[in-house]
Short mmCIF file of C-alpha atoms and ligand atoms in Angstrom, two decimals:
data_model
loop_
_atom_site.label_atom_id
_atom_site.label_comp_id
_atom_site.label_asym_id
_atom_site.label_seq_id
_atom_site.Cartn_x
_atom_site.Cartn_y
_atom_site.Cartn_z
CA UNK K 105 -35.07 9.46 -3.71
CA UNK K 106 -35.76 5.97 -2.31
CA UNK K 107 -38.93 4.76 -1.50
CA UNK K 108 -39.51 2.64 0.91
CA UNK K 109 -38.92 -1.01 0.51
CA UNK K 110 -40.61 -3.96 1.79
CA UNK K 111 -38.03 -6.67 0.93
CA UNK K 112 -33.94 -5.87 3.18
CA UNK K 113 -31.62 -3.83 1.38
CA UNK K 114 -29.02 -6.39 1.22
CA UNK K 115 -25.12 -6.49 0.26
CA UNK K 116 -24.44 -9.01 -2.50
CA UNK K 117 -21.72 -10.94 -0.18
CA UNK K 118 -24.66 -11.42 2.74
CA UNK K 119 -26.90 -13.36 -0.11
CA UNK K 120 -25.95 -16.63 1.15
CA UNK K 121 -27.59 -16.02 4.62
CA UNK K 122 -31.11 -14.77 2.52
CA UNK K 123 -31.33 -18.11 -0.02
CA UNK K 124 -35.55 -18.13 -0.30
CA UNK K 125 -35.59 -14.98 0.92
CA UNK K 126 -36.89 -11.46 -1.21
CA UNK K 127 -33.76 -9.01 -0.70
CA UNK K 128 -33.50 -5.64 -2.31
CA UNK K 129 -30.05 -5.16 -3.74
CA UNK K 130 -28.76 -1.53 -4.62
CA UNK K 131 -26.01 -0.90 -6.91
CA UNK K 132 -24.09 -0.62 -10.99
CA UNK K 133 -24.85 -2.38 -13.65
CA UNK K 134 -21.42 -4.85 -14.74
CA UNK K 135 -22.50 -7.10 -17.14
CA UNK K 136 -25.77 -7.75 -19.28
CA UNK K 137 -26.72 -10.53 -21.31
CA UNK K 138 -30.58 -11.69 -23.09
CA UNK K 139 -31.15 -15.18 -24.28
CA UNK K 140 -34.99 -15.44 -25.81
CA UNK K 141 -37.05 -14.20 -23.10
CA UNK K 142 -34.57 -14.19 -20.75
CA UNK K 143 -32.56 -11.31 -19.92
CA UNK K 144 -29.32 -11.40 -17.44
CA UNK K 145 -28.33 -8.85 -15.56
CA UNK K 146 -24.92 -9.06 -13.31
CA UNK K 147 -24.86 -6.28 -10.69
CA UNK K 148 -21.96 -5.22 -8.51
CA UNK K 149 -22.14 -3.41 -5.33
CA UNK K 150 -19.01 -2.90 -4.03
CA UNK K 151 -19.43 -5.70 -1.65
CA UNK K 152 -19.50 -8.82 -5.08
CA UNK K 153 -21.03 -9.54 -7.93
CA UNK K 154 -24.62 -11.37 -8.75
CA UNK K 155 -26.15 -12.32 -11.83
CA UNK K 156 -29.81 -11.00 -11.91
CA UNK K 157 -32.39 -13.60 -13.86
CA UNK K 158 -35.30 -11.32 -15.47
CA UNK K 159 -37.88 -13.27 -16.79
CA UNK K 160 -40.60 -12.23 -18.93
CA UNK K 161 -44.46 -11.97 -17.26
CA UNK K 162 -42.68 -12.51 -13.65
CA UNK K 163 -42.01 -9.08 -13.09
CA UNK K 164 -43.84 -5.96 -13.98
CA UNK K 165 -44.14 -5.37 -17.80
CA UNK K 166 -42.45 -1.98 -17.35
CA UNK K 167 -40.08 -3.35 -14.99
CA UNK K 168 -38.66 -5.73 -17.92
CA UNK K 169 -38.28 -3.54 -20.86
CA UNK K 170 -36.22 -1.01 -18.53
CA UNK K 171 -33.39 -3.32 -19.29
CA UNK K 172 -33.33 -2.74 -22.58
CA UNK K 173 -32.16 1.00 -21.89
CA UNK K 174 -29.77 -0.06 -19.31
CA UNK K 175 -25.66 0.07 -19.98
CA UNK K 176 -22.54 -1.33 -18.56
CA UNK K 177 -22.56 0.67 -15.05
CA UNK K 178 -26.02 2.24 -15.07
CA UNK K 179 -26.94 2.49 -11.43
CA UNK K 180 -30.23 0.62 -10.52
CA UNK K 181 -32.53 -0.74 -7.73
CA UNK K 182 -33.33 -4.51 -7.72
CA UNK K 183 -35.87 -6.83 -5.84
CA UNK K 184 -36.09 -10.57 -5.95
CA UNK K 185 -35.72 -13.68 -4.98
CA UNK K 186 -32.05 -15.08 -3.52
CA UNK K 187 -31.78 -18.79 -4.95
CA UNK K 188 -28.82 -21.70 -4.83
CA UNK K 189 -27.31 -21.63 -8.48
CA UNK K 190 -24.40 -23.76 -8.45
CA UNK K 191 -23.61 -22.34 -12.21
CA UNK K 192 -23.72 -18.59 -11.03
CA UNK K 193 -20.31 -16.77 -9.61
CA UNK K 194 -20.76 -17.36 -5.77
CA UNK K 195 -23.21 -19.99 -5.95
CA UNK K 196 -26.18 -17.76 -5.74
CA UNK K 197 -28.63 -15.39 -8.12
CA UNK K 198 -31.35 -13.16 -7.68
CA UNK K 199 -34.88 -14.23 -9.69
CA UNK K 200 -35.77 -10.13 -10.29
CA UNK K 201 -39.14 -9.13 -9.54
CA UNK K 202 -38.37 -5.47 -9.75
CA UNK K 203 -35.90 -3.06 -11.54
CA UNK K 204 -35.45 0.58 -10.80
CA UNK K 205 -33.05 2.26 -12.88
CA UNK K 206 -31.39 5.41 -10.67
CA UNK K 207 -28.99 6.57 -13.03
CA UNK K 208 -29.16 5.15 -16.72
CA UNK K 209 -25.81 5.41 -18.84
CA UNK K 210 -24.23 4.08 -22.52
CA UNK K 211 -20.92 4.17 -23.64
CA UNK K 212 -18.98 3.24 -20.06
CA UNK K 213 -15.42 3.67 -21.16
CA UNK K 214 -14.17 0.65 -19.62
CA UNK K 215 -15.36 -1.77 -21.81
CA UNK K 216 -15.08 -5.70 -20.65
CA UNK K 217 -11.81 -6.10 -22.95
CA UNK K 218 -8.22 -5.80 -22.85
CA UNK K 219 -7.81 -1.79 -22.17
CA UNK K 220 -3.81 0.04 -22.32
CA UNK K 221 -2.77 0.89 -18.95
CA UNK K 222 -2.03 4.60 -20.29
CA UNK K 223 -5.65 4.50 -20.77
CA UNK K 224 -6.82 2.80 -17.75
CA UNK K 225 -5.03 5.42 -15.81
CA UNK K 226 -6.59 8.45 -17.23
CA UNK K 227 -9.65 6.55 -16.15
CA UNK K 228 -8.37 6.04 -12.82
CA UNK K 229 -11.52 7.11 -11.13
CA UNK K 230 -13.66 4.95 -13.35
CA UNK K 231 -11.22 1.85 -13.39
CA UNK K 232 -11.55 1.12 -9.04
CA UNK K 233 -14.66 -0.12 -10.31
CA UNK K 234 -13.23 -3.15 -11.75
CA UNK K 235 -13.24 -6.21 -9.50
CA UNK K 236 -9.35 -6.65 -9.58
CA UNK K 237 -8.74 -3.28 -8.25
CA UNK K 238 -11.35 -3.24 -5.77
CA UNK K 239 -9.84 -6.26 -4.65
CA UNK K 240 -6.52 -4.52 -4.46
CA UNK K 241 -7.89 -1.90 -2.53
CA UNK K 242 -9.57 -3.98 0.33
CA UNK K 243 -5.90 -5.76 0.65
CA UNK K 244 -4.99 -1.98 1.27
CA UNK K 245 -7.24 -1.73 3.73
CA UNK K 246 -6.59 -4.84 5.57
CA UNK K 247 -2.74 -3.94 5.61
CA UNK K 248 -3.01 -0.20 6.90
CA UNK K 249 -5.70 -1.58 9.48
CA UNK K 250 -2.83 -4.43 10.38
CA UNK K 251 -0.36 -1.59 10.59
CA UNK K 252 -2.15 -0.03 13.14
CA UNK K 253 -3.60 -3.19 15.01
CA UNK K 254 -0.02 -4.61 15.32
CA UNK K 255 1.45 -1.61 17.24
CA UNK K 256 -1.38 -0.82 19.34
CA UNK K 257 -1.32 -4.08 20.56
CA UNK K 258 2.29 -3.95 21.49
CA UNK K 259 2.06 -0.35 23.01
CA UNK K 260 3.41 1.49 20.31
CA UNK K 261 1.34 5.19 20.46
CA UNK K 262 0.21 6.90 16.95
CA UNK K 263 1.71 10.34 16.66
CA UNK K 264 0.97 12.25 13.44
CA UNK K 265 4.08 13.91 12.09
CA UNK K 266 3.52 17.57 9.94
CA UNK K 267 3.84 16.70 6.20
CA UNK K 268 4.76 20.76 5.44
CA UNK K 269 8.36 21.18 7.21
CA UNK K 270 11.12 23.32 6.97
CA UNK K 271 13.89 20.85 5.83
CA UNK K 272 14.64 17.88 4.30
CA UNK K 273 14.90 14.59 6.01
CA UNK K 274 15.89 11.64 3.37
CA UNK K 275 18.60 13.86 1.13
CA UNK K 276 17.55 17.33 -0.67
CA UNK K 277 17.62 16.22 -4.25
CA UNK K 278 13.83 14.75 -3.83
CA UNK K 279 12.32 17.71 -2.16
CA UNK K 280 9.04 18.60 -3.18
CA UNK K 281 9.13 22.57 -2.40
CA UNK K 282 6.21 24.91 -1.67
CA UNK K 283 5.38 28.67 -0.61
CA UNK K 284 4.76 29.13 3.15
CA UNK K 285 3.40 32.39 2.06
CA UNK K 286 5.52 35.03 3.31
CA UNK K 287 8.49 32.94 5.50
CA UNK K 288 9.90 31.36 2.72
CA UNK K 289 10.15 27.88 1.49
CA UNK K 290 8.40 24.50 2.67
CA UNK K 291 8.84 21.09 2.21
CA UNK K 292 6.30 18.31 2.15
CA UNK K 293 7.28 15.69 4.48
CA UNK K 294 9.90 12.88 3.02
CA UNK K 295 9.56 10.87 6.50
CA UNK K 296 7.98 11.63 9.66
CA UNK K 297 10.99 9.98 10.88
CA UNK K 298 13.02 13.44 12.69
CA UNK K 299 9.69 14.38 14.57
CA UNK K 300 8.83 10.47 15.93
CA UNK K 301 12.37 10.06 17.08
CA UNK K 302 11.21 13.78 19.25
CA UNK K 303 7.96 11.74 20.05
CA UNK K 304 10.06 8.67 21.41
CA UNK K 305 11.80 10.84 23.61
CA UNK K 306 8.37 11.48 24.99
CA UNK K 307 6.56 8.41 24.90
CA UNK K 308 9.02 5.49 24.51
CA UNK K 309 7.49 3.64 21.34
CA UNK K 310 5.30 5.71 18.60
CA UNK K 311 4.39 5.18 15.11
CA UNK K 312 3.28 7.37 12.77
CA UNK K 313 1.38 6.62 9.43
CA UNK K 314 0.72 9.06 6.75
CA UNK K 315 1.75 10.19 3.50
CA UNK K 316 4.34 10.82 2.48
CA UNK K 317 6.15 12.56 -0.70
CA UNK K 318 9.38 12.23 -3.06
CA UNK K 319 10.01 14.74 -5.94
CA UNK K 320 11.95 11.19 -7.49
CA UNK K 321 13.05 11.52 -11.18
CA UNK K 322 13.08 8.32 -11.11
CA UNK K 323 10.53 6.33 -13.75
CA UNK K 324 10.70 2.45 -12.43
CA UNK K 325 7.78 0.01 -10.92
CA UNK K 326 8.86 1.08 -7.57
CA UNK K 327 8.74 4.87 -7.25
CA UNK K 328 5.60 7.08 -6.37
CA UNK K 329 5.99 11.15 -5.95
CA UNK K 330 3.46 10.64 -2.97
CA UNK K 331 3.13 7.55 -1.09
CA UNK K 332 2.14 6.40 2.46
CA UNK K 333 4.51 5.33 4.80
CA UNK K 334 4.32 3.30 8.21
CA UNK K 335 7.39 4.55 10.16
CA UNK K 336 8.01 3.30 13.83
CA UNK K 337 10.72 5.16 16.48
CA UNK K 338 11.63 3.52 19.89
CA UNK K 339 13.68 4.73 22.92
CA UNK K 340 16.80 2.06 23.75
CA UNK K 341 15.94 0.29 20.78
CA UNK K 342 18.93 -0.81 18.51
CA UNK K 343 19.79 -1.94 15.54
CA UNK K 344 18.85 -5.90 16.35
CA UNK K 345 15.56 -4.75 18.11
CA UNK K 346 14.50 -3.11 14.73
CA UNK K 347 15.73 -6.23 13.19
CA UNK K 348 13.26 -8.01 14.84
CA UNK K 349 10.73 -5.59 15.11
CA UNK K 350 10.27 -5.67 11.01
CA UNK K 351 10.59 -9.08 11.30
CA UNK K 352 7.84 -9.53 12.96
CA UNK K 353 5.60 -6.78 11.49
CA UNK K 354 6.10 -8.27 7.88
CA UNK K 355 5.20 -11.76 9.47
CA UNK K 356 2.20 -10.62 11.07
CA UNK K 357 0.93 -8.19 8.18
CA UNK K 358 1.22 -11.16 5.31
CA UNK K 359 -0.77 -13.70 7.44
CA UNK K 360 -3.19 -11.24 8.68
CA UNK K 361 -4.09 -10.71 5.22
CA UNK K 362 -3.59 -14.74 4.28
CA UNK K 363 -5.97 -15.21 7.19
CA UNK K 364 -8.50 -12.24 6.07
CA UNK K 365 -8.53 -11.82 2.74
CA UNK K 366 -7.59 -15.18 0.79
CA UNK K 367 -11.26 -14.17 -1.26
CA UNK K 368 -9.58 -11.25 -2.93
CA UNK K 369 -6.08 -12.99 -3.17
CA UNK K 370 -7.59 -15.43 -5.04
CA UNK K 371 -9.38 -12.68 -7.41
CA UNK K 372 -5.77 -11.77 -7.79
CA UNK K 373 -4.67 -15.28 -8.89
CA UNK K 374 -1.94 -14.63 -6.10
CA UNK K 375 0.36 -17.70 -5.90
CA UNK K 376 -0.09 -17.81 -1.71
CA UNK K 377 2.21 -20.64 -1.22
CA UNK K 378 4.84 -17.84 -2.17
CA UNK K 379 3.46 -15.41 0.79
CA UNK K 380 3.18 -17.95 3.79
CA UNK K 381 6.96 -18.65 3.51
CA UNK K 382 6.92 -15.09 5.94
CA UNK K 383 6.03 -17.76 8.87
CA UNK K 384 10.02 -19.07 8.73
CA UNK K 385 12.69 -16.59 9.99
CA UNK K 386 13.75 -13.87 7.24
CA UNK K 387 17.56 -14.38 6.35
CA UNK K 388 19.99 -11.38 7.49
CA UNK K 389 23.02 -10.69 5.69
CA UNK K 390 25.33 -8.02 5.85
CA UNK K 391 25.39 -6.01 2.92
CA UNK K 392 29.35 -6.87 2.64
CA UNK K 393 28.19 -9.99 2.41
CA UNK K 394 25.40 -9.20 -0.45
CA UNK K 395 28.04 -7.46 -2.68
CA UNK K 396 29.61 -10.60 -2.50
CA UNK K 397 26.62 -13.09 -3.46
CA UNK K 398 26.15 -10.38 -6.28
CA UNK K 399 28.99 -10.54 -7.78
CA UNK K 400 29.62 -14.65 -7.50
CA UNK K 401 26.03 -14.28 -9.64
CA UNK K 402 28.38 -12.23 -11.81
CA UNK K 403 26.80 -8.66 -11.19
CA UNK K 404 29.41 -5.64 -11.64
CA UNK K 405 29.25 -4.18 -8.41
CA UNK K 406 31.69 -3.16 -6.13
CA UNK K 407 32.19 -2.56 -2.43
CA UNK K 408 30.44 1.13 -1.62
CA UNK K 409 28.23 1.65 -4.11
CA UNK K 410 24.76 1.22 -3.56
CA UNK K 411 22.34 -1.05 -4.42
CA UNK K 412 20.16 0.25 -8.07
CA UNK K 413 17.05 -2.02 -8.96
CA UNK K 414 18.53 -4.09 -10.96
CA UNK K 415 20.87 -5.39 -7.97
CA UNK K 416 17.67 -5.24 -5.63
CA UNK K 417 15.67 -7.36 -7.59
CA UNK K 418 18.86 -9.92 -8.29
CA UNK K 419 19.41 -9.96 -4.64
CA UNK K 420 15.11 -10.49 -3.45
CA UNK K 421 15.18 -13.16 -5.97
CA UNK K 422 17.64 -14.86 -3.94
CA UNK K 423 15.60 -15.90 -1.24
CA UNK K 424 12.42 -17.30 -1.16
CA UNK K 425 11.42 -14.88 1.76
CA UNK K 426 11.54 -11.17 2.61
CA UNK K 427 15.66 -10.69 3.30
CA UNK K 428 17.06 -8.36 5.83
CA UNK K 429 20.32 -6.70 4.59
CA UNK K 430 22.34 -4.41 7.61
CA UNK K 431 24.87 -2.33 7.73
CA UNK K 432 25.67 -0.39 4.10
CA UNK K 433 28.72 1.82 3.95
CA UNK K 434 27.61 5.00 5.61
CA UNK K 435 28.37 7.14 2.48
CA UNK K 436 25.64 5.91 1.05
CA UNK K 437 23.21 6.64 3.22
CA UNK K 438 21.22 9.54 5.70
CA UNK K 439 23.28 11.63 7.86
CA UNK K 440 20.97 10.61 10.70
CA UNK K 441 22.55 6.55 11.06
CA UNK K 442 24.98 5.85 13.56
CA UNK K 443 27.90 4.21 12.71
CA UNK K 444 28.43 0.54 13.11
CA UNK K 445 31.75 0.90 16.49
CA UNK K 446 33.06 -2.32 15.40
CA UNK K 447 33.75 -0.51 11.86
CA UNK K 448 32.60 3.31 11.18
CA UNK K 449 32.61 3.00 7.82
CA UNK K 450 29.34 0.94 8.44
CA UNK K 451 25.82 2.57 8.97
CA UNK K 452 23.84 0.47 11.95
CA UNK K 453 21.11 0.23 9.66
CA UNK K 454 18.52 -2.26 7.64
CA UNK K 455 16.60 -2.52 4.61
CA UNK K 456 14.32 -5.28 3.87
CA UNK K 457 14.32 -6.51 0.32
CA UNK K 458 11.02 -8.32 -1.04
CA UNK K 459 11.08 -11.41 -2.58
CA UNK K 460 10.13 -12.35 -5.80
CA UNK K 461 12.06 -9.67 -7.23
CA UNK K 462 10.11 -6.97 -5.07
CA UNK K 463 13.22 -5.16 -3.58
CA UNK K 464 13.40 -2.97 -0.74
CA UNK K 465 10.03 -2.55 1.04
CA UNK K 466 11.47 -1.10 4.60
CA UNK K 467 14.33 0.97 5.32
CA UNK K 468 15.24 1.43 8.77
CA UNK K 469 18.66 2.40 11.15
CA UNK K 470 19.65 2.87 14.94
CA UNK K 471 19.98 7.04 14.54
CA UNK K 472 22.97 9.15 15.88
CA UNK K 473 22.48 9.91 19.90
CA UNK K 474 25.76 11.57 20.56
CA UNK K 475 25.16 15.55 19.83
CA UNK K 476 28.99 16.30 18.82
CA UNK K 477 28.89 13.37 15.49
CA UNK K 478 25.60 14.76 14.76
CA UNK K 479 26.55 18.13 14.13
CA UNK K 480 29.77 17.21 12.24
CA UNK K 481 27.34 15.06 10.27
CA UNK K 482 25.27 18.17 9.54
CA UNK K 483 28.52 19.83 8.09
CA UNK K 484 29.51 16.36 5.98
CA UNK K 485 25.55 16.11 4.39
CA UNK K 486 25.69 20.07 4.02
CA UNK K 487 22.88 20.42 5.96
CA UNK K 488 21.31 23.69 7.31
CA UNK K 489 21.81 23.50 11.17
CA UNK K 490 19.18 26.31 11.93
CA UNK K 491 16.18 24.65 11.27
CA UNK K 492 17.58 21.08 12.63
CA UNK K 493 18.46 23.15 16.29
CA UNK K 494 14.99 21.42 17.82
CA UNK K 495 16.28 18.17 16.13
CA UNK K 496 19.78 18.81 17.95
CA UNK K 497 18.29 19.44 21.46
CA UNK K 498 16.81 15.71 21.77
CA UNK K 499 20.88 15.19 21.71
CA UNK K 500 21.18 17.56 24.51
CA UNK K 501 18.50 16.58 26.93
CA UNK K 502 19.00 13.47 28.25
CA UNK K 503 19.84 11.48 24.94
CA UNK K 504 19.25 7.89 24.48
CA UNK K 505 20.08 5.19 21.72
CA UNK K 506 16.85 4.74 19.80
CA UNK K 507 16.60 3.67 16.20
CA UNK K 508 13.43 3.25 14.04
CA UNK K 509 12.42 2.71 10.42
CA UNK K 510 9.91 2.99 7.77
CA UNK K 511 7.76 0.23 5.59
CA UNK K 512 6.14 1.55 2.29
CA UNK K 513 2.85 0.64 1.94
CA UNK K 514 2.01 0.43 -1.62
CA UNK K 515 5.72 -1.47 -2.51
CA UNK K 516 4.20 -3.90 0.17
CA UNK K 517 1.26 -4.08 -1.34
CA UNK K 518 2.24 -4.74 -4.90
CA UNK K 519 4.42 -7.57 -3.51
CA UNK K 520 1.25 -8.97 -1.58
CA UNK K 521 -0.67 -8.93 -4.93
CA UNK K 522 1.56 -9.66 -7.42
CA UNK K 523 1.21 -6.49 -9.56
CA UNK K 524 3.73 -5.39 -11.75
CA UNK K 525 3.73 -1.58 -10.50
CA UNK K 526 3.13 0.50 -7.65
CA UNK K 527 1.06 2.66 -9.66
CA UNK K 528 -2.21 0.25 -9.19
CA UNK K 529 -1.11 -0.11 -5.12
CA UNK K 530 -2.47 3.30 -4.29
CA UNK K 531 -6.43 4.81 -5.48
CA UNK K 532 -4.62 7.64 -6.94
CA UNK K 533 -1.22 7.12 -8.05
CA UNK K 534 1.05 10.24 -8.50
CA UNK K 535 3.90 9.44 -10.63
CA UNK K 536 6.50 11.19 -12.92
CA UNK K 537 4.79 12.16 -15.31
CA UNK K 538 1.03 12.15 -13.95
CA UNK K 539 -1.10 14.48 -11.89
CA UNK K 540 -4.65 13.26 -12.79
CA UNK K 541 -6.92 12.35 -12.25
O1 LIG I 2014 14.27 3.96 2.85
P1 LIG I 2014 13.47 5.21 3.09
O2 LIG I 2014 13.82 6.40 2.30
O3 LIG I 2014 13.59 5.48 4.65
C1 LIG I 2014 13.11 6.56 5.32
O4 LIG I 2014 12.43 7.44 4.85
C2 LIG I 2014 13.39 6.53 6.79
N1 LIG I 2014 13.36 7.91 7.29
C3 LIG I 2014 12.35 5.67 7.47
C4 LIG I 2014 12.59 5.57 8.96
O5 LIG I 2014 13.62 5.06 9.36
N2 LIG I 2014 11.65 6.06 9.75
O6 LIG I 2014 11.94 4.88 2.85
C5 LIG I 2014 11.31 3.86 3.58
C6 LIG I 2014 10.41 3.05 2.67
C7 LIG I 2014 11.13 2.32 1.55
O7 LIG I 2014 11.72 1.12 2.00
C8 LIG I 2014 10.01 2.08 0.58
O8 LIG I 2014 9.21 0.99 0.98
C9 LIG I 2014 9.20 3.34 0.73
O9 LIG I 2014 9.49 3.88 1.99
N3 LIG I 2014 9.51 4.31 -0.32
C10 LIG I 2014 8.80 4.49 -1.45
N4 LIG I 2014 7.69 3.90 -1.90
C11 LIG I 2014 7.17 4.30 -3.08
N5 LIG I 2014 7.73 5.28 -3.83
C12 LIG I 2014 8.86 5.90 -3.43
N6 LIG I 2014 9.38 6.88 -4.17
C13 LIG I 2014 9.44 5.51 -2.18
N7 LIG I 2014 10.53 5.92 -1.48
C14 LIG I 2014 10.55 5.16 -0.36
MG1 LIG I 2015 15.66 3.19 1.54
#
C-alpha cells in the first residue's frame, strides 16, 4: 500500500528535532480550513496535532485539489517541509509538498461542537480520537505502567489471579454469574484478592493487576460493571504496613505522572497544584472518628452504618489530600478482615478516600489468619465452605498475619484528570445500562 518514501516517516511530537527538514507524516484528517489560495490542513497522528500549509503551484496540481474531497478524519499521507511557526499549536507546521489521501470520508459523526455524552458514548470507538480522551488514555497508561514499576522495584512479584471462579469474594449480591458448561455456575472475578493472599504464602509480596467485575445496581460517577484493579497481598504485613504501603503507592503514582505527563494534564486543564499536595503525609483517621467530623458538618449518620457517596464525597472534601480512614465496624464489611483485639467490633482495615470529592479509591484490610474465626465467619457471611476449603488450608499450613488491598484504577484516574465520571477513565466503559460498543 505504501510506496516508498524519500523524506522520514515522522511522528508529529518528533517535529521539533526535523525544523528545515522534509518529513513524511502519516495519519487523520482533524481539522480543515481554506483562506484564498491557501488551504489548511491540521492532521493528528496519535502522537499531536500539526497544521498542514498547502499552497497553490508549490505542490503538485493534483496533489492540491485532493483537499477539496477530504473530510474531518479522512486518513492521508503528507510530505513537507517542518518550519518554526510561533502562531501554530506546538510551535511548528508542515509547508505540504505532497498529499496522499488513504482513506477519504464525509460526514465524521463527531463534529468539532458541543456533542451529548449519551451520544459520545455510543460513539465510543470513534470519540478516543478526540485529543482530550487520548490524553486521558496515555495518563492510563502512565499509571498502570507506575503500578507495575513501583512494585517491581520493591520486590513485589506479579501473579495473575483467574477472573472465572467458583465463589464470591467481595459479598454475593454483585456477582456477575456464568455457565461453566456442564459443572454448574461461575463467577467472574470480584478481586483477585483470596488467590494473592495463597500467592503470599508462596512468595512473600505479590501483586496482581487485572480486571475485574461488579454486577453493581448501582448508577453513580463511581461504579463500573468491569473495571481494573491493582491489588497487592504481603506475608507479616499488618494493618499499619498497608497503611503505609498505599501511602506511598498513591505518592509515587501522582508524581510519576506530574513528572511524565504534565503535556496531557495540561490538555486536561488539570488544576496540578491540587495533585502535588500527595508529596505531604495523607491524614489517618479512624472511621469513629469520621462519623464524628460528619456529623459536627451536620450529616445524619450514625455509628455502624456505612459510608454512601454522599458521606464519601463530604468526608474527601475535607482534606486537601488523599485521607486514610481505618478500622469500620466489622458488620459492614468482608468476612475476610480481622478484627481490630483492642475492640472486635472493629475491622483492621483501610480505605483511602480521594480528595476533591473523589471518595474511596483503595480499599484494603489485615485478613483473618486464625482458621477457627474464619470458619465461624463463613457461617456469619453465609458463605459456602466447600469451594473456600483451598482458601481454609492457607489457615492450616503454617498461617501467618498478612493483609493486602486493592486501588481502582479508573476512580484513580478520574481523580488524576478531573473528570466527572468513571465512564471516560476506561476505553470501553461497561456500565448499568450499557454494553456497546
Ligand atoms: O473496596 P473493594 O471492594 O476491595 C476489594 O475488592 C478488596 N478485595 C481489595 C483487596 O484488599 N485486595 O475494591 C477496591 C477498589 C475500590 O476502592 C475502588 O477503587 C475499586 O476497587 N472499585 C471500583 N471501581 C469502579 N467501579 C466499581 N464498581 C468498583 N468497585 C470497587
Ligand atoms: Mg471498598
Amino acid at each position: 500500500m505504501f510506496s516508498p518514501e524519500i523524506a522520514p516517516v515522522v511522528n508529529i511530537a518528533d517535529l521539533p528535532q526535523y525544523e528545515g527538514q522534509a518529513v513524511t507524516i502519516r495519519g487523520w484528517v482533524y481539522h480543515l480550513r481554506s483562506s484564498g489560495k491557501v488551504r489548511f490542513l491540521v492532521v493528528r497522528d496519535g502522537t499531536g496535532l500539526v497544521q498542514g500549509v498547502l499552497v497553490k503551484g508549490r505542490l503538485p496540481e493534483e496533489d492540491f485539489h485532493q483537499f477539496d474531497r477530504l473530510g474531518q478524519e479522512s486518513s492521508l499521507i503528507l510530505r513537507g517541509q517542518v518550519r518554526a511557526e510561533l502562531r501554530a499549536p506546538g510551535g511548528y507546521e508542515v509547508e505540504v509538498t505532497g498529499l496522499t489521501p488513504l482513506h477519504i470520508c464525509q460526514n465524521y459523526p463527531i463534529a468539532h461542537k458541543e456533542h451529548g455524552v449519551g451520544f459520545l458514548l455510543d460513539q465510543r470507538h470513534l470519540w478516543l480520537r478526540a485529543p482530550r480522551q487520548q490524553a486521558i488514555l496515555r495518563l492510563r497508561d502512565e499509571l498502570a505502567r507506575a503500578c507495575r514499576d513501583f512494585f517491581y522495584d520493591r520486590g513485589f512479584v506479579l501473579v495473575d489471579t483467574p477472573i472465572l471462579t467458583p465463589t464470591a469474594c467481595e459479598g454475593t449480591t454483585t456477582l456477575f454469574a456464568t455457565d461453566y458448561l456442564d459443572r454448574g455456575k461461575a463467577y467472574l472475578s470480584q478481586s483477585g484478592q483470596l488467590y494473592l493472599e495463597a500467592a503470599a504464602m508462596a512468595l512473600g509480596k505479590v501483586y496482581c493487576f487485572g480486571p475485574t467485575f461488579r454486577a453493581e445496581k448501582s448508577k453513580t460517577r463511581r461504579h463500573l460493571m468491569e473495571f481494573w484493579m491493582v491489588e497487592a497481598e504481603a506475608a507479616f504485613y499488618l494493618l499499619e504496613d498497608i497503611l503505609q504501603l498505599c501511602e506511598d503507592l498513591v505518592r509515587y503514582l501522582v508524581l510519576r505522572v506530574l513528572e511524565r505527563r504534565n503535556r496531557e494534564l495540561e490538555m486536561l486543564d488539570r488544576d496540578t497544584t491540587l495533585l502535588s499536595k500527595v508529596s505531604q503525609s495523607f491524614p489517618r483517621l479512624s472511621y469513629t472518628e469520621a462519623v464524628v467530623r460528619l456529623q459536627t458538618e451536620g450529616v445524619a449518620i450514625t455509628w455502624g452504618e456505612d459510608f454512601g457517596g454522599d458521606e464519601e464525597t463530604r468526608l474527601s472534601q475535607m482534606f486537601d489530600r488523599p485521607v486514610l480512614i481505618h478500622r469500620y465496624p466489622r458488620q459492614i464489611k468482608a468476612f475476610y478482615m480481622e478484627a481490630d483485639r483492642d475492640n472486635p467490633e472493629l475491622a483492621l482495615c483501610v480505605d483511602m478516600l480521594a480528595p476533591e470529592g473523589y471518595g474511596e479509591i483503595i480499599g484494603g484490610s489485615q485478613r483473618v489468619a486464625d482458621l477457627d474465626i474464619l470458619l465461624a465467619r463463613l457461617q456469619e457471611y453465609h458463605l459456602p465452605q466447600e469451594p473456600l476449603e483451598w482458601y481454609l488450608d492457607l489457615r492450616r499450613y503454617g498461617s501467618v498475619p498478612h493483609a493486602g488491598f486493592g486501588l481502582g484504577l479508573e476512580r484513580l484516574l478520574a481523580w488524576v484528570c478531573g473528570l466527572k465520571h468513571v465512564r471516560e477513565a476506561i476505553p470501553f466503559p461497561r456500565l448499568l445500562d450499557r454494553l456497546y460498543p
